[in-house]
PDB file of C-alpha atoms in Angstrom:
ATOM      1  CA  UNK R   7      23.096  10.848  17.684  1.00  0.00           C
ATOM      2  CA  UNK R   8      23.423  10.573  14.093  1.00  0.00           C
ATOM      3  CA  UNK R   9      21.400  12.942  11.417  1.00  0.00           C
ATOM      4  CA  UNK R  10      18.226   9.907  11.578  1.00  0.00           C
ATOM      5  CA  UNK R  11      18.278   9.874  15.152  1.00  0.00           C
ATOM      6  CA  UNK R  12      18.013  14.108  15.113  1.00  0.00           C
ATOM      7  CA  UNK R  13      14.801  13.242  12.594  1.00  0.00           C
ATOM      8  CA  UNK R  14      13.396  10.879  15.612  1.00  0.00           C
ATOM      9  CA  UNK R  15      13.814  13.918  17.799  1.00  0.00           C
ATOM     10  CA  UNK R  16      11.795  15.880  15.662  1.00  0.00           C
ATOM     11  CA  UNK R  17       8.591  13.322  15.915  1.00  0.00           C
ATOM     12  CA  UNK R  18       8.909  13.159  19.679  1.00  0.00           C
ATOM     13  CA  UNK R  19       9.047  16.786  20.488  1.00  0.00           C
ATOM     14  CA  UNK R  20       6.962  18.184  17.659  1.00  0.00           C
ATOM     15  CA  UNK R  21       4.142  18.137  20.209  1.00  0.00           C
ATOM     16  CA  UNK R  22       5.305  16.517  22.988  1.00  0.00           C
ATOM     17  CA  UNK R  23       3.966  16.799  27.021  1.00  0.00           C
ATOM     18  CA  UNK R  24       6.667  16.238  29.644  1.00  0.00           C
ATOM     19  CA  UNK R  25       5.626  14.725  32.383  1.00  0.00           C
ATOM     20  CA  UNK R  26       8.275  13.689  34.522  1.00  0.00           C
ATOM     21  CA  UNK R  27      12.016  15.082  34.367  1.00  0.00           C
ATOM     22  CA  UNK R  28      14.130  12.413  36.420  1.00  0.00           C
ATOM     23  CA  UNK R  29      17.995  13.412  38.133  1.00  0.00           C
ATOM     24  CA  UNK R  30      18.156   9.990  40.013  1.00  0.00           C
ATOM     25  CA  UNK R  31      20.736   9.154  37.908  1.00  0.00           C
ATOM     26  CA  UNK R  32      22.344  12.697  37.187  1.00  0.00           C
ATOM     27  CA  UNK R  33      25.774  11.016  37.538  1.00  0.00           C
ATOM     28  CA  UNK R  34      24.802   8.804  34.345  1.00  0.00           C
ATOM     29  CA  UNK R  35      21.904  10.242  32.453  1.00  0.00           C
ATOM     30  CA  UNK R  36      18.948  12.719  32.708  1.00  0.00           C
ATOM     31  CA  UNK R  37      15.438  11.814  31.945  1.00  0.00           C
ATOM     32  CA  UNK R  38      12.106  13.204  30.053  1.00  0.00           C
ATOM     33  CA  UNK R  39       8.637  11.450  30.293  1.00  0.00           C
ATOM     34  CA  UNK R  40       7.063  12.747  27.766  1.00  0.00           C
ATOM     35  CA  UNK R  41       3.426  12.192  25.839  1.00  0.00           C
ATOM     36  CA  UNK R  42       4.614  12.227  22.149  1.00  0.00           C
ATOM     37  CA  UNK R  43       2.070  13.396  19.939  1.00  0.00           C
ATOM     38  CA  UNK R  44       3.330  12.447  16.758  1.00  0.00           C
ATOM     39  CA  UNK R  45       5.652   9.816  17.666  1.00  0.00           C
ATOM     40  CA  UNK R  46       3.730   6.745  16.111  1.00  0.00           C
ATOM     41  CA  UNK R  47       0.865   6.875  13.211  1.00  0.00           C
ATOM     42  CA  UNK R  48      -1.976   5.024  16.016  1.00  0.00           C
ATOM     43  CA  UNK R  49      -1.384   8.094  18.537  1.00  0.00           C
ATOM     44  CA  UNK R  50       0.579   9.691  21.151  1.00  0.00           C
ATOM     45  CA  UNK R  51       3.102   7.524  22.667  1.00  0.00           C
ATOM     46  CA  UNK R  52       4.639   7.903  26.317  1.00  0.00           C
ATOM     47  CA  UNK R  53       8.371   7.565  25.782  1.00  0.00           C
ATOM     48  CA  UNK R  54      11.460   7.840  28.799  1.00  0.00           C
ATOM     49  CA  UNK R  55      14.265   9.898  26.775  1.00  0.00           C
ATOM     50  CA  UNK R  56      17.325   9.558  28.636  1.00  0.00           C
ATOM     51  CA  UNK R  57      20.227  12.115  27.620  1.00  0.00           C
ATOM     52  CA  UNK R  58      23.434  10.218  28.721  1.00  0.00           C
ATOM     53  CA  UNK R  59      26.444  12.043  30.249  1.00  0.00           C
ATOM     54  CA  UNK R  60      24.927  15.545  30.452  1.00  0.00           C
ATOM     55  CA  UNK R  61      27.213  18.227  30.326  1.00  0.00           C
ATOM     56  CA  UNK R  62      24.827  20.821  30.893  1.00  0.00           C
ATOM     57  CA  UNK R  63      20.919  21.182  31.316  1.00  0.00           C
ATOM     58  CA  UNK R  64      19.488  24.783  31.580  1.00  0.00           C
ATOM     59  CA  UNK R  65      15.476  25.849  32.362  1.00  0.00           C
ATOM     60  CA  UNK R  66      14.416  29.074  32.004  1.00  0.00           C
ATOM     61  CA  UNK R  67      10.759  29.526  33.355  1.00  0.00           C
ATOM     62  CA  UNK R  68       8.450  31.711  31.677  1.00  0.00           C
ATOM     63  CA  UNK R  69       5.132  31.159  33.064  1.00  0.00           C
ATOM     64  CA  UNK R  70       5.149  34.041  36.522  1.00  0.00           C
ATOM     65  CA  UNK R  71       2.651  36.606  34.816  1.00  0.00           C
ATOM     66  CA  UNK R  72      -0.155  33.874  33.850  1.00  0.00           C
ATOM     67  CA  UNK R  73      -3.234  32.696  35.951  1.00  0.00           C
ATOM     68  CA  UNK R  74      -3.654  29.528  36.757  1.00  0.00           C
ATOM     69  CA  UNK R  75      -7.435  28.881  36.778  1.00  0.00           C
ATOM     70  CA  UNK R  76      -6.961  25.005  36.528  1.00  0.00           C
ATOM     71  CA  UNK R  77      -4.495  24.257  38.828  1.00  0.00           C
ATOM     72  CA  UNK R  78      -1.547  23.935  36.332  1.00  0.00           C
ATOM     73  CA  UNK R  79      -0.406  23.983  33.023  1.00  0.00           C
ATOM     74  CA  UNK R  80       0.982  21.304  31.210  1.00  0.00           C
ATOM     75  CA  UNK R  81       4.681  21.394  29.784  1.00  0.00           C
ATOM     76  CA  UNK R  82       4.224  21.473  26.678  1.00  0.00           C
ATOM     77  CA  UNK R  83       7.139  21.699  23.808  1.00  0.00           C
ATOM     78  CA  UNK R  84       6.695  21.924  20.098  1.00  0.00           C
ATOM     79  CA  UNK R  85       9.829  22.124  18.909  1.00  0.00           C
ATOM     80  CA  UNK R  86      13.292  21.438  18.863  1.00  0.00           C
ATOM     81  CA  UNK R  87      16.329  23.132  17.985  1.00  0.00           C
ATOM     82  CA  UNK R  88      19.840  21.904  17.197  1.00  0.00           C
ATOM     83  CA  UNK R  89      22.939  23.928  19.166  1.00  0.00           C
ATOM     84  CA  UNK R  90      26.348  23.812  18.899  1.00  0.00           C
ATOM     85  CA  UNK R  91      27.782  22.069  21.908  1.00  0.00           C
ATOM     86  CA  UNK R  92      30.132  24.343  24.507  1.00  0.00           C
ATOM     87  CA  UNK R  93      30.860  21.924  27.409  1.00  0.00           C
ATOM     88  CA  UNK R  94      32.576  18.817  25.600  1.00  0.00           C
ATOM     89  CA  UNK R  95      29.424  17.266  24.466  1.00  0.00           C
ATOM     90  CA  UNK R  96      28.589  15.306  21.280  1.00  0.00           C
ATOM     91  CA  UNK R  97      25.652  17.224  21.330  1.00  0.00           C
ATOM     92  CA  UNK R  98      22.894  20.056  22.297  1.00  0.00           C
ATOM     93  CA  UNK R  99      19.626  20.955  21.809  1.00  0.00           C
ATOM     94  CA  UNK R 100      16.979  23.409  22.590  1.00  0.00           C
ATOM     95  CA  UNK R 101      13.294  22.738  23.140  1.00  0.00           C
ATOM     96  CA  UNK R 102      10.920  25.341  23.283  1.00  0.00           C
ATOM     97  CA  UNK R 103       7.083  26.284  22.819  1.00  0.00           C
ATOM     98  CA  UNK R 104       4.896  29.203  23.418  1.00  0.00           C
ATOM     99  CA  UNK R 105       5.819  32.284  26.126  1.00  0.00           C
ATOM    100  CA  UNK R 106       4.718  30.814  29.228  1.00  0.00           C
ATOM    101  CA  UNK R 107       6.672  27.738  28.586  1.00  0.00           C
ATOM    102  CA  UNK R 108      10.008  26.267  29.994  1.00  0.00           C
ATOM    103  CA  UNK R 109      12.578  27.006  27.750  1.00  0.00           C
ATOM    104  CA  UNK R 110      15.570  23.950  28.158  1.00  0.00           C
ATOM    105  CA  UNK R 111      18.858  23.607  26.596  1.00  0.00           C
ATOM    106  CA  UNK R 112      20.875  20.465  27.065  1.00  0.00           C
ATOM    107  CA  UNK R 113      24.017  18.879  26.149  1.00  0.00           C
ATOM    108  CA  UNK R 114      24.658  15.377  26.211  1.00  0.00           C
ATOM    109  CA  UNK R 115      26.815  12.593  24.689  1.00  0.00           C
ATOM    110  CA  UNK R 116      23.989   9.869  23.707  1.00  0.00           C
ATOM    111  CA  UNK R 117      20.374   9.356  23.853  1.00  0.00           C
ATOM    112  CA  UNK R 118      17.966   6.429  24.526  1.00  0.00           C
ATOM    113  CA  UNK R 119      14.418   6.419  24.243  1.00  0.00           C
ATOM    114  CA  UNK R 120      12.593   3.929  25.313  1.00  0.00           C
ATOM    115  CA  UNK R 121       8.176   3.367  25.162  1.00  0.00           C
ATOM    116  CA  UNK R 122       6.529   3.304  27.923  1.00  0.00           C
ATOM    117  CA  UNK R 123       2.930   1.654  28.220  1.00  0.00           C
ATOM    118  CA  UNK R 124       0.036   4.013  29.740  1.00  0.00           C
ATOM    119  CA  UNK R 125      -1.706   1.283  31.903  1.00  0.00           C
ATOM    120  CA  UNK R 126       1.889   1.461  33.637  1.00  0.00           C
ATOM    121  CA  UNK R 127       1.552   4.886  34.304  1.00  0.00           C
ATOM    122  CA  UNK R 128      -1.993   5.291  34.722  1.00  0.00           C
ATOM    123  CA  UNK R 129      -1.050   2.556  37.624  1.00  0.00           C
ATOM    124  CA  UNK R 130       1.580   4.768  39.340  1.00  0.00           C
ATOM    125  CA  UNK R 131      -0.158   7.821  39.698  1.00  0.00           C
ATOM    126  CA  UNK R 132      -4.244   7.580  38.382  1.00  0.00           C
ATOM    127  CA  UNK R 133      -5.376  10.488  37.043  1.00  0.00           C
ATOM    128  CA  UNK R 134      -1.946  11.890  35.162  1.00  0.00           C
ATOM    129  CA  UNK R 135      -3.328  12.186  31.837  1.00  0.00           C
ATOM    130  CA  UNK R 136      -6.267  13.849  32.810  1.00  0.00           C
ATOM    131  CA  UNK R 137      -6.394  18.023  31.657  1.00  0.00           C
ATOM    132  CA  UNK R 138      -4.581  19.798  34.694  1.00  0.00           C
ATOM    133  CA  UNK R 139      -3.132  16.208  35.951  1.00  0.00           C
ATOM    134  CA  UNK R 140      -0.319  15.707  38.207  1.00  0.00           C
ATOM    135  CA  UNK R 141       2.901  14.921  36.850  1.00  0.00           C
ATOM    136  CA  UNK R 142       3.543  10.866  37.297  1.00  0.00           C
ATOM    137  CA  UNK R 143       5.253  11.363  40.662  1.00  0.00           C
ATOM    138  CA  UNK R 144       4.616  12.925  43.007  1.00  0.00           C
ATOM    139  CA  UNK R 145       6.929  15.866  45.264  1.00  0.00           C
ATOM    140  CA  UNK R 146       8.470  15.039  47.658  1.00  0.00           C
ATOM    141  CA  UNK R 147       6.833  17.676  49.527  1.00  0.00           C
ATOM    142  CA  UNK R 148       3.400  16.478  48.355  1.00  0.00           C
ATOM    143  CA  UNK R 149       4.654  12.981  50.184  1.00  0.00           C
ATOM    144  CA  UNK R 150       5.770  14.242  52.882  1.00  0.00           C
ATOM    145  CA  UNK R 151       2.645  16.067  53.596  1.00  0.00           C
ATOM    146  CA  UNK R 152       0.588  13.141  53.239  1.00  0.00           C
ATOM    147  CA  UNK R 153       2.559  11.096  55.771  1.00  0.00           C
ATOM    148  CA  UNK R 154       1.976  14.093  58.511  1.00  0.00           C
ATOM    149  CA  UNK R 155      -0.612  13.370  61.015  1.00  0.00           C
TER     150      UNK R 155
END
């Protein structure tokens, strides 16, 4: 991630909603679905940022002393800090927003980011972009509760 790339960063997590975080691959890369607010001039834009050969990825969860009167917040981060890696990685950052926010640090040797088109998401799960949505997928304990009897 060169000094440019760090500037693309910026634009995506400015104002940015995640809405997925995937470990499928944990061996290989972690993933953020995220809304981008300020990503392209014509509007937010849902991008997949992969962080390739994590060496470390840290959440501290702020949000225990707030009410939930809509079911749940949305993650929300607004800004991004650079770190200096500690774990062998090319790099590490830092995103952050107000109190009741996840705070995450990772540390990572690459990035890709890669646009994502809404109709595909509003496909998988209807109803994710509406206020106090779901994330895109569901729990596995959501699942698993719908295939009881």
């Amino acid at each position: 991630m060169t000094l440019k790339d760090y500037a693309v960063f910026e634009r995506i997590f400015s104002d940015a909603l995640v809405i997925d975080i995937d470990f499928s691959l944990w061996d290989e890369s972690v993933s953020m679905l995220v809304v981008a607010e300020h990503f392209k001039a014509s509007g937010p834009a849902s991008l997949v940022v992969s962080f390739c050969r994590v060496r470390r990825f840290c959440s501290q969860f702020n949000h225990y002393e707030v009410d939930f009167d809509d079911g749940h917040f949305q993650w929300r981060i607004d800004e991004i800090q650079p770190l200096a890696p500690v774990n062998g990685g090319a790099h590490s950052v830092r995103f952050i927003d107000r109190d009741t926010m996840p705070v995450t640090e990772i540390e990572f040797d690459d990035v890709l980011i890669r646009e994502v088109e809404h109709t595909f998401l509003d496909r998988v799960t209807p109803g994710w972009s509406t206020p106090g949505g779901p994330l895109v997928r569901r729990g596995w304990l959501q699942m698993l509760q719908e295939e009881s009897p």
